[in-house]
CSV table of C-alpha atoms and ligand atoms in Angstrom, one decimal:
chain,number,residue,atom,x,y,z
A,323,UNK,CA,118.0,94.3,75.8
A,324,UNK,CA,117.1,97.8,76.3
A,325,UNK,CA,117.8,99.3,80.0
A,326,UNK,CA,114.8,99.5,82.2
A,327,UNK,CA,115.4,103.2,83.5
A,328,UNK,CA,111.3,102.4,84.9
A,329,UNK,CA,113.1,100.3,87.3
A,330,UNK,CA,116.4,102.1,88.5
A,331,UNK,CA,114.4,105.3,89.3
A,332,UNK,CA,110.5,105.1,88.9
A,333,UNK,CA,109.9,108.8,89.3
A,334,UNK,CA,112.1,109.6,86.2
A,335,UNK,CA,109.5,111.5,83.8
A,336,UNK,CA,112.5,112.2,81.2
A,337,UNK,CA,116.0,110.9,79.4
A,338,UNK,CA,117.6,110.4,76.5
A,339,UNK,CA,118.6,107.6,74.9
A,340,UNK,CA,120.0,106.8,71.6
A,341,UNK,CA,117.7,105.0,69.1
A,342,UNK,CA,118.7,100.9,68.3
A,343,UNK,CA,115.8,100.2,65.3
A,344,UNK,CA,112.9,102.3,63.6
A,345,UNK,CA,110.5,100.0,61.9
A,346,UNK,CA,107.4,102.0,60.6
A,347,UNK,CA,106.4,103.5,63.6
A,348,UNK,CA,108.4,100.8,66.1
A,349,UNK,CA,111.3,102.4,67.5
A,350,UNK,CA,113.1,100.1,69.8
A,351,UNK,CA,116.2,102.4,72.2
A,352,UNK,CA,119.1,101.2,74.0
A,353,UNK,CA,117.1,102.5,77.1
A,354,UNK,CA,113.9,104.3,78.5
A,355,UNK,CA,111.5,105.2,81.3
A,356,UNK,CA,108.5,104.0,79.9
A,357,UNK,CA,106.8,101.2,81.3
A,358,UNK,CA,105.5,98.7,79.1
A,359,UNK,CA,102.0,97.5,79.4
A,360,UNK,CA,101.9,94.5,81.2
A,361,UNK,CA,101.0,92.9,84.3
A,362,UNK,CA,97.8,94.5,83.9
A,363,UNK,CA,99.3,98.0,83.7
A,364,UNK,CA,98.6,100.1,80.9
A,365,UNK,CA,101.0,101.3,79.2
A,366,UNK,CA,102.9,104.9,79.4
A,367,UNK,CA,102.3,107.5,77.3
A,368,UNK,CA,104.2,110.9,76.3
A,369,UNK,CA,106.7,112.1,73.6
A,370,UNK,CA,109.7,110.5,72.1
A,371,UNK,CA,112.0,113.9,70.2
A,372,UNK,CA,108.5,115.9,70.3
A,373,UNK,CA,106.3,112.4,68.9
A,374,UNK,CA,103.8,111.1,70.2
A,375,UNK,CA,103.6,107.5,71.7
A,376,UNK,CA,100.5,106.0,71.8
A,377,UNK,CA,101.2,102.7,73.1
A,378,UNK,CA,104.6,100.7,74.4
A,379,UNK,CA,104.5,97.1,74.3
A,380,UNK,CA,106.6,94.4,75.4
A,381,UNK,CA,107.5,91.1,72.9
A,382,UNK,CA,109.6,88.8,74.5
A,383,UNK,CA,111.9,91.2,76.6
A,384,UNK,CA,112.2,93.8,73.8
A,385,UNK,CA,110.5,97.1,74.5
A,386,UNK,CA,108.8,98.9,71.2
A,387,UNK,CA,107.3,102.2,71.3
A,388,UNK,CA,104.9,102.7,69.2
A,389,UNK,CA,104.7,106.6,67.6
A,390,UNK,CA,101.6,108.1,66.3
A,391,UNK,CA,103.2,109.3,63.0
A,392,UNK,CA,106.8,108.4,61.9
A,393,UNK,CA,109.8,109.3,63.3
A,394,UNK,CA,112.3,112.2,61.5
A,395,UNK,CA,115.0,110.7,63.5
A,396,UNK,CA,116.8,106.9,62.3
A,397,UNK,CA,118.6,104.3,64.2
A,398,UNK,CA,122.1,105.9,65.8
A,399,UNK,CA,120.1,109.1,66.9
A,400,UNK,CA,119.9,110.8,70.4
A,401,UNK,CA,116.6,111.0,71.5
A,402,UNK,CA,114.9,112.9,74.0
A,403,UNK,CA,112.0,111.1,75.5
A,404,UNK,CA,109.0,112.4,78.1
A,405,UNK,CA,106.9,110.6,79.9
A,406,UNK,CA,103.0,112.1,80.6
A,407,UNK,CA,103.8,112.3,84.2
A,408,UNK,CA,100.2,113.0,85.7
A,409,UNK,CA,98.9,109.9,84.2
A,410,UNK,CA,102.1,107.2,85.2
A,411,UNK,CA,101.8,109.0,89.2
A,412,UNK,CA,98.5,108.0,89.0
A,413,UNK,CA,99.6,104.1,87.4
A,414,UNK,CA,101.6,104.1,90.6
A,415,UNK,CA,99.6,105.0,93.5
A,416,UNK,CA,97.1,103.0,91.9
A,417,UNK,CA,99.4,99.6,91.6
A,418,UNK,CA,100.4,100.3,94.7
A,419,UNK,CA,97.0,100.2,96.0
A,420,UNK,CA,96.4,97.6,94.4
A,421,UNK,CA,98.7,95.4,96.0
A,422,UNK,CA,97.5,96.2,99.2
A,423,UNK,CA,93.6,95.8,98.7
A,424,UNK,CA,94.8,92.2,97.0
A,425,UNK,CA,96.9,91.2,100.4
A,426,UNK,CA,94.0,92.5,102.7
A,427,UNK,CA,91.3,90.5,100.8
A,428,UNK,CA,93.7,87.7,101.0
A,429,UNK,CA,94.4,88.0,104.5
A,430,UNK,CA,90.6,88.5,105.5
A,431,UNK,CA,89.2,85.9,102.9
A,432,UNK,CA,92.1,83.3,101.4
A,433,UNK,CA,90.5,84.6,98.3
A,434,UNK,CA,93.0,84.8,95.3
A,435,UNK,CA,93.4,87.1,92.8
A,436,UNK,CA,92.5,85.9,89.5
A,437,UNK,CA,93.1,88.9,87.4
A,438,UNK,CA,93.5,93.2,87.9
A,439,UNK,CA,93.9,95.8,85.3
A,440,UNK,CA,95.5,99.3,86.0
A,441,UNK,CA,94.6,102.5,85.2
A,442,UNK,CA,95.2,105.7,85.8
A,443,UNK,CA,91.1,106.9,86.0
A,444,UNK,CA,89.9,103.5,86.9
A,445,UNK,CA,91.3,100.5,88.6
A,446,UNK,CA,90.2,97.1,89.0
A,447,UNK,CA,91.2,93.5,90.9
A,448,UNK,CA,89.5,90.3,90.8
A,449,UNK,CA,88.9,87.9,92.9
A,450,UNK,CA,88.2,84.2,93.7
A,451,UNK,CA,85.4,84.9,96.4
A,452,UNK,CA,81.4,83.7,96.9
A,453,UNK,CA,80.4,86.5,99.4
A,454,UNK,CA,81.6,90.3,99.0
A,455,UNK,CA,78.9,92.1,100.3
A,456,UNK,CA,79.0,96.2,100.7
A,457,UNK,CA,80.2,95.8,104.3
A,458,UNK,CA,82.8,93.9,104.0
A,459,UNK,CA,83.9,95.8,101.1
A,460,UNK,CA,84.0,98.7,103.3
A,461,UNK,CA,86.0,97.5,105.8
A,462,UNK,CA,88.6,95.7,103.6
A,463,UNK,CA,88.8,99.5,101.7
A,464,UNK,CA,89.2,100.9,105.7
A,465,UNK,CA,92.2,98.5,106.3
A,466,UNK,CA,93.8,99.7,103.0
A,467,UNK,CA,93.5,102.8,103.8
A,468,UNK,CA,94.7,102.2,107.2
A,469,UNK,CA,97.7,100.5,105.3
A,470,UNK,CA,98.8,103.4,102.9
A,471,UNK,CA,98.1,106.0,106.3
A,472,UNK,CA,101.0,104.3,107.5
A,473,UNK,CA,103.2,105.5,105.5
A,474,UNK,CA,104.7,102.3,104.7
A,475,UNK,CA,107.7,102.0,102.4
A,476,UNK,CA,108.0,100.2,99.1
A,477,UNK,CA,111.3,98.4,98.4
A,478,UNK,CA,112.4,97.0,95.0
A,479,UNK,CA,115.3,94.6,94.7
A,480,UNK,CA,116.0,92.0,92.8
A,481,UNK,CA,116.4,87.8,93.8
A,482,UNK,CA,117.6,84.7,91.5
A,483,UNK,CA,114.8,83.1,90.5
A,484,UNK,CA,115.7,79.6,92.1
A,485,UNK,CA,115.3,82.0,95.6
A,486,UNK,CA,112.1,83.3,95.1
A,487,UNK,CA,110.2,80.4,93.8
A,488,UNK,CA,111.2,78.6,97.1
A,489,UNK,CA,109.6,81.0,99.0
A,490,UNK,CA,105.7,80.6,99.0
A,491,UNK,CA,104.2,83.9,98.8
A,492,UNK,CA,106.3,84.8,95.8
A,493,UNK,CA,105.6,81.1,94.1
A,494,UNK,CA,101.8,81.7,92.4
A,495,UNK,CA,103.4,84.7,90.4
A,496,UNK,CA,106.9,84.2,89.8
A,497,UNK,CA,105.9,80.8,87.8
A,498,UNK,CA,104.0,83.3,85.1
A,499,UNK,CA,107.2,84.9,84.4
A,500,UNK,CA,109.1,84.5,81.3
A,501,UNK,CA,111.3,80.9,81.9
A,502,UNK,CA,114.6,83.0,80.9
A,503,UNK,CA,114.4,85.6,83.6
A,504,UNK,CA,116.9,84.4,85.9
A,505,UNK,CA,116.7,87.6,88.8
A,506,UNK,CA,113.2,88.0,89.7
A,507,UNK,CA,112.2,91.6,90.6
A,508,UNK,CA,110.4,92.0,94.2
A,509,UNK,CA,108.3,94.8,95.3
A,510,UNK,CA,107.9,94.6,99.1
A,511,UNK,CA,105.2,97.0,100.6
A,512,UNK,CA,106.3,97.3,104.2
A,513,UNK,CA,105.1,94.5,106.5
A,514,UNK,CA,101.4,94.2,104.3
A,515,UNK,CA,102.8,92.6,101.1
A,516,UNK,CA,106.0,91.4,99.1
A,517,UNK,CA,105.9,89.9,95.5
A,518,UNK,CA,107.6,89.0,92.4
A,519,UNK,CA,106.5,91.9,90.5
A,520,UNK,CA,107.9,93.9,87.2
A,521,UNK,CA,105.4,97.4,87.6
A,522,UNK,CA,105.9,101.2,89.0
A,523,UNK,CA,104.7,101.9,92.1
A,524,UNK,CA,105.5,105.1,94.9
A,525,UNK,CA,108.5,104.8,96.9
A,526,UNK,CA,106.1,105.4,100.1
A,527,UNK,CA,102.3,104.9,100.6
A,528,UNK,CA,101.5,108.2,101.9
A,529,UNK,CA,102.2,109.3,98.2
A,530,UNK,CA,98.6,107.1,97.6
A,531,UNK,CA,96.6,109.5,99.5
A,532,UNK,CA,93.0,107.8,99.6
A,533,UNK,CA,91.7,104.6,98.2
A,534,UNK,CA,88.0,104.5,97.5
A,535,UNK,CA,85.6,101.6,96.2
A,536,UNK,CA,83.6,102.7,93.2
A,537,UNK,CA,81.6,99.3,92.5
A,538,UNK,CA,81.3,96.1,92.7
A,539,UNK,CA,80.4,93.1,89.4
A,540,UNK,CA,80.1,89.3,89.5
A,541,UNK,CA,81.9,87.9,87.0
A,542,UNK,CA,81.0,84.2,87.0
A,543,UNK,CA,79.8,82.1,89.7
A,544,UNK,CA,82.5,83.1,92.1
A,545,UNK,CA,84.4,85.2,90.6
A,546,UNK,CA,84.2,89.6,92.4
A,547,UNK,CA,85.3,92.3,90.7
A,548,UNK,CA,86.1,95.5,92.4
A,549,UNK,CA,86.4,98.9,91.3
A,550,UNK,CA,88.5,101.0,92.7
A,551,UNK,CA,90.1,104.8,92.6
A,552,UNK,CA,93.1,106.9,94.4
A,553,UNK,CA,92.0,110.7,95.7
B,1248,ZN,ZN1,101.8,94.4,90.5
């Protein structure tokens, strides 16, 4: 299984690593610090030995970056690999954000997230709600923001699974992880919100800066969706 650098140190923008497979323009390496897509992330983008990467995907707990052109180097090489760092800062403060804005609404409302996807322009977070009117969007986005002022800190660690799943908060995600995980990874945001979680976020909210609505769409009968940026 390839080492998760993404999760020893999430601010590491390069590394080296040596190369495990090349098929076509898959390259599979003993480890990186690119962050798969998944859990509504996008993926991370940058330059393995000077290629492009256009995409890195997860399949089962194998991580393939996919190149834009084919590789010169073969399996058995050292490779130097760089991450686009302006775009996975931005992944973070966004993720982070995003956990926040979903334990707000879930404090204010007992509304439950149904789905998010995050970018590094653009982010977004559904939720399981009838009424989200612009006021109330407001003030949820005011309690965020009062959050992330805080300047809370954001721990990783990790827990066996049988542990997490016993404790409720972590339940409704931890039971879409792979069965064959056996330490769950948890991202605890200060007091506001703790979670079985596999993404990058900031090691302290006051790296966010400032959360801001963009707009709101109905998607289905009760279903909100909210846009949302970090400035
Ligand atoms: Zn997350």
């Amino acid at each position: 299984m390839t080492r998760r650098l993404f999760w020893e140190d999430m601010y590491a923008r390069e590394f080296d690593a040596k190369v495990e497979s090349v098929d076509g323009l898959r390259v599979v390496l003993d480890q990186t610090a690119f962050n798969p897509r998944g859990g509504g992330l996008v993926s991370d983008l940058g330059t393995l030995e000077g290629t492009r990467v256009s995409e890195v995907v997860k399949e089962g707990e194998e991580i393939f970056h996919l190149l834009e052109e084919p590789p010169a180097f073969g399996p058995g090489s050292v490779v130097h690999g760089a991450l686009d760092w302006d775009r996975r800062f931005r992944i973070m403060r966004m993720h982070t954000s995003a956990h926040i804005l979903s334990a707000v609404v879930n404090r204010e409302t007992g509304a439950l997230i149904t789905g998010n996807q995050i970018s590094p322009d653009q982010s977004r977070v559904d939720f399981n709600l009838d009424d989200f009117d612009k006021g109330r969007i407001a003030s949820y986005i005011d309690k965020v923001n009062d959050a992330v002022g805080r300047g809370l800190e954001v721990r990783t660690y990790f827990m066996k699974r049988e542990e997490a799943l016993s404790n409720p908060g972590f339940v409704k995600l931890a039971n879409a992880m792979p069965p064959s995980v056996e330490m769950l990874r948890i991202v605890q945001i200060g007091d506001v919100d703790t979670q079985a979680d596999g993404g990058v976020h900031v090691k302290n909210t006051n790296e966010i800066g400032k959360v801001v609505a963009v707009k709101t769409e109905n998607k289905g009968k009760s279903n909100r969706r909210l846009y949302f940026t970090v400035e």
